[in-house]
mmCIF file of C-alpha atoms in Angstrom:
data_model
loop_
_atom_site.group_PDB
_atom_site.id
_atom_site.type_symbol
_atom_site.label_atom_id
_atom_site.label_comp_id
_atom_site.label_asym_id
_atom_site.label_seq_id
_atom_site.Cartn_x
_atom_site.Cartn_y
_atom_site.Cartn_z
ATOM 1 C CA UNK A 1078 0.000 0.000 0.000
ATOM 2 C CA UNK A 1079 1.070 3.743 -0.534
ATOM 3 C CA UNK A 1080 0.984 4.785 3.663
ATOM 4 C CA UNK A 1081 2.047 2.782 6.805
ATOM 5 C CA UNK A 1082 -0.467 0.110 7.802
ATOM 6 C CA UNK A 1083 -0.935 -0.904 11.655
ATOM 7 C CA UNK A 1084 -2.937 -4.185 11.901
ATOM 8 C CA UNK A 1085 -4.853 -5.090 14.129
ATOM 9 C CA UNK A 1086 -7.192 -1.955 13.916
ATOM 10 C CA UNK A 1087 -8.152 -2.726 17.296
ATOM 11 C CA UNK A 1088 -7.738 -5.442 19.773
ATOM 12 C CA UNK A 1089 -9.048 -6.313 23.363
ATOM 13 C CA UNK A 1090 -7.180 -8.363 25.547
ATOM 14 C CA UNK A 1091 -7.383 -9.778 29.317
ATOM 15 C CA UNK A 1092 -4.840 -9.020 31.648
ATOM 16 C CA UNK A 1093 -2.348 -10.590 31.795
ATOM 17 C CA UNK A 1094 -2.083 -12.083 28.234
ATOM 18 C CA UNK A 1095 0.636 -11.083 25.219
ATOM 19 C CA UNK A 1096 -0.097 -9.124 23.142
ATOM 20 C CA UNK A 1097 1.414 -8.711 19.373
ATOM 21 C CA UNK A 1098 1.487 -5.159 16.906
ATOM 22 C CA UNK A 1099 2.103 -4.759 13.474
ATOM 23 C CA UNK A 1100 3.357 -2.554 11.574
ATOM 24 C CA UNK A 1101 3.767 -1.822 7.634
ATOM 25 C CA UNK A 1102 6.077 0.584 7.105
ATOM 26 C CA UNK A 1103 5.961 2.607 3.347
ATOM 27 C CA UNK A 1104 8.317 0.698 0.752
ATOM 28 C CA UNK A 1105 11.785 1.946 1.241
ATOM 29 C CA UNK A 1106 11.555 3.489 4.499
ATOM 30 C CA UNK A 1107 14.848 2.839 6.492
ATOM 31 C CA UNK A 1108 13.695 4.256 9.650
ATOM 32 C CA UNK A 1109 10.463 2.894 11.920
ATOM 33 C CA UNK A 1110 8.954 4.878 15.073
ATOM 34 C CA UNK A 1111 6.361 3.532 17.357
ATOM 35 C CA UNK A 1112 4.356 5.997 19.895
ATOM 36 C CA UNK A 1113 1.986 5.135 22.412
ATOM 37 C CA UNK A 1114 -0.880 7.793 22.766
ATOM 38 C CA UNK A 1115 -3.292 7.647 25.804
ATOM 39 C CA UNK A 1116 -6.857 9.756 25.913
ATOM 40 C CA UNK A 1117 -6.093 13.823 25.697
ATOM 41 C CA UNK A 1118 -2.419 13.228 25.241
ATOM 42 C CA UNK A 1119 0.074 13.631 22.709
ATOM 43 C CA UNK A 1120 1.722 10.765 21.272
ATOM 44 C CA UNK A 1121 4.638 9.454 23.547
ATOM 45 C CA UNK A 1122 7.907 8.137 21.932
ATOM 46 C CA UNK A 1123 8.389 4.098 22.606
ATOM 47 C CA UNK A 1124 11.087 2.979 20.218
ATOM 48 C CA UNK A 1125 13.176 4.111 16.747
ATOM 49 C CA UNK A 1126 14.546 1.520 14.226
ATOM 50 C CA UNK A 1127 17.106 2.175 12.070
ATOM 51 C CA UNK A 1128 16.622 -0.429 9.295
ATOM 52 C CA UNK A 1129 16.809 -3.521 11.760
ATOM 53 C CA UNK A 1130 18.561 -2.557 14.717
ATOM 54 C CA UNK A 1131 16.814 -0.307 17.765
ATOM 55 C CA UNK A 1132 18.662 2.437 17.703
ATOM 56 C CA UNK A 1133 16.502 3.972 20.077
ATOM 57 C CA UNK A 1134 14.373 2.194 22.753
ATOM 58 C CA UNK A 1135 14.554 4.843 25.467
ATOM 59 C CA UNK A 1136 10.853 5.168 25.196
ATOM 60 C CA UNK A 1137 10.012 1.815 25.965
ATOM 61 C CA UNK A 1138 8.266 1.797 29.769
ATOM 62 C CA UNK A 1139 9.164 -1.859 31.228
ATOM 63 C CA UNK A 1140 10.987 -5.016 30.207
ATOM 64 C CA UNK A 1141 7.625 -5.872 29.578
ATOM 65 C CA UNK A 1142 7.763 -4.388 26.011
ATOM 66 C CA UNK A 1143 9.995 -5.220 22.929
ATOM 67 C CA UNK A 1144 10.083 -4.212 20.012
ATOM 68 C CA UNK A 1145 11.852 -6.438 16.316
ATOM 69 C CA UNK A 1146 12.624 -4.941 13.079
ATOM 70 C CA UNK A 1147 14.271 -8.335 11.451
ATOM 71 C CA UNK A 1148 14.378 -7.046 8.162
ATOM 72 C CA UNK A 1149 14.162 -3.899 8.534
ATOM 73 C CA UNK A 1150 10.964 -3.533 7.173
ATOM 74 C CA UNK A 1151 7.840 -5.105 9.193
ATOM 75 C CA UNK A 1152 8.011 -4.568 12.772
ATOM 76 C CA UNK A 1153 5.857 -5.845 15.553
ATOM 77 C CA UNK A 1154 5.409 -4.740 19.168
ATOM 78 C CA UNK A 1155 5.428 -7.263 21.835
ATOM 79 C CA UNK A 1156 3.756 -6.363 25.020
ATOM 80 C CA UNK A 1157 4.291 -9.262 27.599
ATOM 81 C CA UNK A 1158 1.989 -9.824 30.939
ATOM 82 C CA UNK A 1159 -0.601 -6.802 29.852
ATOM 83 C CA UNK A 1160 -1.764 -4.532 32.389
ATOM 84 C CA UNK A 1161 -4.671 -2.393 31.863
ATOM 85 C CA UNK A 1162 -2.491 0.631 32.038
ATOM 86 C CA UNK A 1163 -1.307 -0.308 28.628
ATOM 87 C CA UNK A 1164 -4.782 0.584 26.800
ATOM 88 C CA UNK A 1165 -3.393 3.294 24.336
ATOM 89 C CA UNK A 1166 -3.482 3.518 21.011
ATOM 90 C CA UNK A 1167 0.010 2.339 19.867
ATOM 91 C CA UNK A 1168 0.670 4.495 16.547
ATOM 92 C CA UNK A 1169 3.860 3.489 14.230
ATOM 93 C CA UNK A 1170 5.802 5.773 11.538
ATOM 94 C CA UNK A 1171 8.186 5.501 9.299
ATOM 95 C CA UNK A 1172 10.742 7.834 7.241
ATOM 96 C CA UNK A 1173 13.488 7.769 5.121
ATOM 97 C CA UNK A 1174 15.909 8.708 8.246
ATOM 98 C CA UNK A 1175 17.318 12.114 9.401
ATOM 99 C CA UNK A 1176 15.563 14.744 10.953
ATOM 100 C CA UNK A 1177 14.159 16.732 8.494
ATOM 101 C CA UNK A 1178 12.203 13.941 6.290
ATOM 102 C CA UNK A 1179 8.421 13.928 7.364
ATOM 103 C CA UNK A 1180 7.743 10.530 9.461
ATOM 104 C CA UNK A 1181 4.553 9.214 7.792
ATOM 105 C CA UNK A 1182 2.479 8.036 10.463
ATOM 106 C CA UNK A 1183 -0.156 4.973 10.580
ATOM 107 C CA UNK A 1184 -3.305 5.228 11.599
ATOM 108 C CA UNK A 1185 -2.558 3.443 14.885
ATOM 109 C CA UNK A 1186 -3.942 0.049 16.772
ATOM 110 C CA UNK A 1187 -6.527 0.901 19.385
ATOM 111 C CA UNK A 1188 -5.491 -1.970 22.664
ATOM 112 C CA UNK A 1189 -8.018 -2.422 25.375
ATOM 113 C CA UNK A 1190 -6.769 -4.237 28.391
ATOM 114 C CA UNK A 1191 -9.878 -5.761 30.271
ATOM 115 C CA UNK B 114 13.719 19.055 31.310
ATOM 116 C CA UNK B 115 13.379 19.006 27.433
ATOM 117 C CA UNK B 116 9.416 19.561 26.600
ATOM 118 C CA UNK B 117 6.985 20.986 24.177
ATOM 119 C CA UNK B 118 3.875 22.290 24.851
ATOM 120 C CA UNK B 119 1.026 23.903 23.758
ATOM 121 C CA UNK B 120 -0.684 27.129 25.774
ATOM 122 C CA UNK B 121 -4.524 26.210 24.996
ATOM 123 C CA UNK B 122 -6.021 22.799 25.350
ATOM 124 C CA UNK B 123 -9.032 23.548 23.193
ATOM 125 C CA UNK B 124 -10.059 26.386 20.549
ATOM 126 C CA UNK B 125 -13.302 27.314 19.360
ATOM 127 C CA UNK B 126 -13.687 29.210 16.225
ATOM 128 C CA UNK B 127 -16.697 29.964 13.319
ATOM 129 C CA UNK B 128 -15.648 28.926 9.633
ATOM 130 C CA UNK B 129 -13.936 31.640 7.622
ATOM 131 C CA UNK B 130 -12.568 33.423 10.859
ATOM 132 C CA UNK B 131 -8.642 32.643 11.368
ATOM 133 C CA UNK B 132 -7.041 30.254 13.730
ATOM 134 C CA UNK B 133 -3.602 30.713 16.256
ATOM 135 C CA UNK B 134 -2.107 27.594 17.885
ATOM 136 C CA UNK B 135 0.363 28.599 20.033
ATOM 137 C CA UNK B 136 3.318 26.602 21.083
ATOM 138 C CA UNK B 137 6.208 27.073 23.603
ATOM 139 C CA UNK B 138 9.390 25.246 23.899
ATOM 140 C CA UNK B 139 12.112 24.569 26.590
ATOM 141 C CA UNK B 140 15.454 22.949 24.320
ATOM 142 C CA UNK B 141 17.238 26.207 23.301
ATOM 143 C CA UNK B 142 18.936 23.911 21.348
ATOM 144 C CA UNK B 143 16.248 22.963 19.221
ATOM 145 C CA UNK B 144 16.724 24.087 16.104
ATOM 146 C CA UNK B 145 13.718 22.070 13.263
ATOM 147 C CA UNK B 146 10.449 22.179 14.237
ATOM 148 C CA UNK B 147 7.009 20.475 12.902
ATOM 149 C CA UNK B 148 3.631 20.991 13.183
ATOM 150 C CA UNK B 149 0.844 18.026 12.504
ATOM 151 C CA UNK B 150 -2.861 17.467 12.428
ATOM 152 C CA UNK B 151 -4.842 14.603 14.158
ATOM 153 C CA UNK B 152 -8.002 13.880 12.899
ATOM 154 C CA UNK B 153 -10.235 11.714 15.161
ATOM 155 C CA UNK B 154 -9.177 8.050 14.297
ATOM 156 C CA UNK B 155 -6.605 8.431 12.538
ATOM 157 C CA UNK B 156 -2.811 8.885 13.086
ATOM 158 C CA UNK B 157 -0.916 12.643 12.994
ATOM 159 C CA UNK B 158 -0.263 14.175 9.600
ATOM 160 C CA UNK B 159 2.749 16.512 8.503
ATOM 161 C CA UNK B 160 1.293 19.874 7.978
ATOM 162 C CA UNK B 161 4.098 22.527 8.072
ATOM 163 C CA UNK B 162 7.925 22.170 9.139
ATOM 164 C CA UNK B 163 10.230 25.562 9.907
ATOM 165 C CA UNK B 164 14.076 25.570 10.480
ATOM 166 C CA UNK B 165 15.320 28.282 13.557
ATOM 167 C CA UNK B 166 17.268 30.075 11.050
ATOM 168 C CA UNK B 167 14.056 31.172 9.851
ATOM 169 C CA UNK B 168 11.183 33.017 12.147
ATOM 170 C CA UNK B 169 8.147 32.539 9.261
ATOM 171 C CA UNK B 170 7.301 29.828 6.849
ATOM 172 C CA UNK B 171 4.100 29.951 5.176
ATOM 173 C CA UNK B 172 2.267 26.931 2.829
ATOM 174 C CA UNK B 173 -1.527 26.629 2.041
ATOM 175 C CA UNK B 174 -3.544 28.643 4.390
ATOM 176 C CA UNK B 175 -1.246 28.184 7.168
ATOM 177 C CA UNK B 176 1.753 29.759 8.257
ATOM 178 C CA UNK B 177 3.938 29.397 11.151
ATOM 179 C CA UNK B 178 6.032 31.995 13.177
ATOM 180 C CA UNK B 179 8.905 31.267 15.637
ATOM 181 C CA UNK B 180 10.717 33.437 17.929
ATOM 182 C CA UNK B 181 13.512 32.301 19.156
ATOM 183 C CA UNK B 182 14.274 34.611 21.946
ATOM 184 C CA UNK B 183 11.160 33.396 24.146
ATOM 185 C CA UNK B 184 11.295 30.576 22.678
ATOM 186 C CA UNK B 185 7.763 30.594 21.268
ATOM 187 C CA UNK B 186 5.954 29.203 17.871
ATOM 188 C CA UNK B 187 2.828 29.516 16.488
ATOM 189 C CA UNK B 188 0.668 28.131 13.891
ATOM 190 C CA UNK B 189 -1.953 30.422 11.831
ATOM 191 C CA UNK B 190 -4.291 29.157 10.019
ATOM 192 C CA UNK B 191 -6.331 31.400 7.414
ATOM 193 C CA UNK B 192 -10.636 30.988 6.846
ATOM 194 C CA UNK B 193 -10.729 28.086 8.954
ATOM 195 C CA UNK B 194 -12.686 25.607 7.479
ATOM 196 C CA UNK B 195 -14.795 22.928 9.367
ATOM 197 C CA UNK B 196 -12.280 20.045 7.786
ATOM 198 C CA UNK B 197 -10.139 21.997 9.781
ATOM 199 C CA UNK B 198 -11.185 20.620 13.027
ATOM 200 C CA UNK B 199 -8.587 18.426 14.767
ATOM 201 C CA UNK B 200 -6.226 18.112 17.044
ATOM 202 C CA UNK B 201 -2.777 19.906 16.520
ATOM 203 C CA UNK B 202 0.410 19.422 17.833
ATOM 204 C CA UNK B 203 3.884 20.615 17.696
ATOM 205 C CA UNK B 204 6.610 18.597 17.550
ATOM 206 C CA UNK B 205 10.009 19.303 18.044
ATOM 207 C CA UNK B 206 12.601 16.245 16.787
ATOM 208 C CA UNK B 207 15.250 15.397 19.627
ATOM 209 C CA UNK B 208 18.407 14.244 16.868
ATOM 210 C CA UNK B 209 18.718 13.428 13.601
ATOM 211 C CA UNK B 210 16.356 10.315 13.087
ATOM 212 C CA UNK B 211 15.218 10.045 15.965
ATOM 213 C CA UNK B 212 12.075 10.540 18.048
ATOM 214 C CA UNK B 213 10.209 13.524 17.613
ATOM 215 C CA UNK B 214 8.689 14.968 21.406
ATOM 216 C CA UNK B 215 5.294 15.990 21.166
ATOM 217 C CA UNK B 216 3.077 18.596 22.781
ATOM 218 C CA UNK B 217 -0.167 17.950 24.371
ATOM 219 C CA UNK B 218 -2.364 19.048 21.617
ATOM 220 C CA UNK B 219 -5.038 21.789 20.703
ATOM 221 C CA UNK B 220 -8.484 20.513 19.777
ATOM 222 C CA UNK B 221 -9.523 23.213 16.829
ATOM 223 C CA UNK B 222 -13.485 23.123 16.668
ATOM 224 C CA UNK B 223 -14.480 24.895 13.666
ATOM 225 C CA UNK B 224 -18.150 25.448 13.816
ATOM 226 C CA UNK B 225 -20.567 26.559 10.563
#
């Protein structure tokens, strides 16, 4: 496709269970973001790929999250032991690298943690 | 501490009157800043970009204006239409590449 896809659109888990995010990043891209954004907030950094290796995870909260780029094109977010706290929606980008090329953001998967 | 915010949490205006988003910064070291839209459901969306070695940048209807000295930026936005309504946010990108800090956001209601 011509943007960044997220898949699932949504997803509601149960405490306590894993949780997996995708994330398609536009053809080419070399660099991969991925935000969390609660309710009334702006988005809050997690994690930055640069093609497969985390060149950034500062963002990350817990060990409880992880993040893989293996070919430095899909990623997926991992979010072990979920905790309700962790109902966001988790929004990925993706940009040719650098500072001044526009990230291109997805439209983000809503998780519910019941 | 290194943050970006936004003065006004919300903003009410009638279509065809102009809009100003105002946004303060903390880095004096920041030197590339962006502005982006949110539309409900959907991710944030590039609308204008200035460098600090400029203090006004203007595109399609909107401009922004920076002032470095109290460390201040703002986003205009001429006859503000309903599709207008969103949030906004400025964003100011830590290093090269990497993570870009957000603001809180200002809901723009643009009413008929």
């Amino acid at each position: 496709g011509a943007g960044v896809s997220q898949t699932p659109s949504n997803k509601v888990t149960e405490k306590g269970k894993y949780v997996e995010l995708r994330c398609d990043p536009i053809s080419g891209h070399t660099a991969l973001y991925w935000y969390r954004q609660s309710l009334g907030q702006g988005p809050e950094f997690l994690i930055y790929f640069q093609g497969t290796g985390a060149a950034d995870d500062s963002g990350l909260p817990n060990d409880r999250f992880f993040a893989v780029r293996p070919e430095g094109s899909v990623s997926t977010l991992k979010i072990q032991r979920t905790e309700r706290g962790d109902s966001a929606v988790y929004l990925c980008a993706s940009s040719l690298g650098g500072k001044e090329n526009e990230a291109f953001f997805g439209q983000g998967t809503r998780l519910t943690v019941v | 501490g290194e943050s970006v915010g936004l003065h006004l949490p919300t903003l009410s205006v009638q279509e065809g009157d102009n809009s100003i988003i105002n946004c303060a910064y903390s880095n004096s070291a920041s030197d590339y800043f962006i502005w982006y839209k949110q539309e409900s459901g959907k991710g944030p969306q590039f609308i204008i970009d200035i460098r600090s070695n400029m203090d006004k940048r203007q595109g399609q209807r909107v401009t922004v204006l920076l002032n470095k000295t109290v460390k201040h930026l703002s986003l205009q936005i001429a006859a503000t239409q309903p599709g207008d309504s969103a949030v906004y946010f400025c964003a100011d990108p830590r290093e090269a590449g990497t993570a870009l800090i957000f603001g809180k956001g200002t809901t723009l209601s643009v009413s008929s």
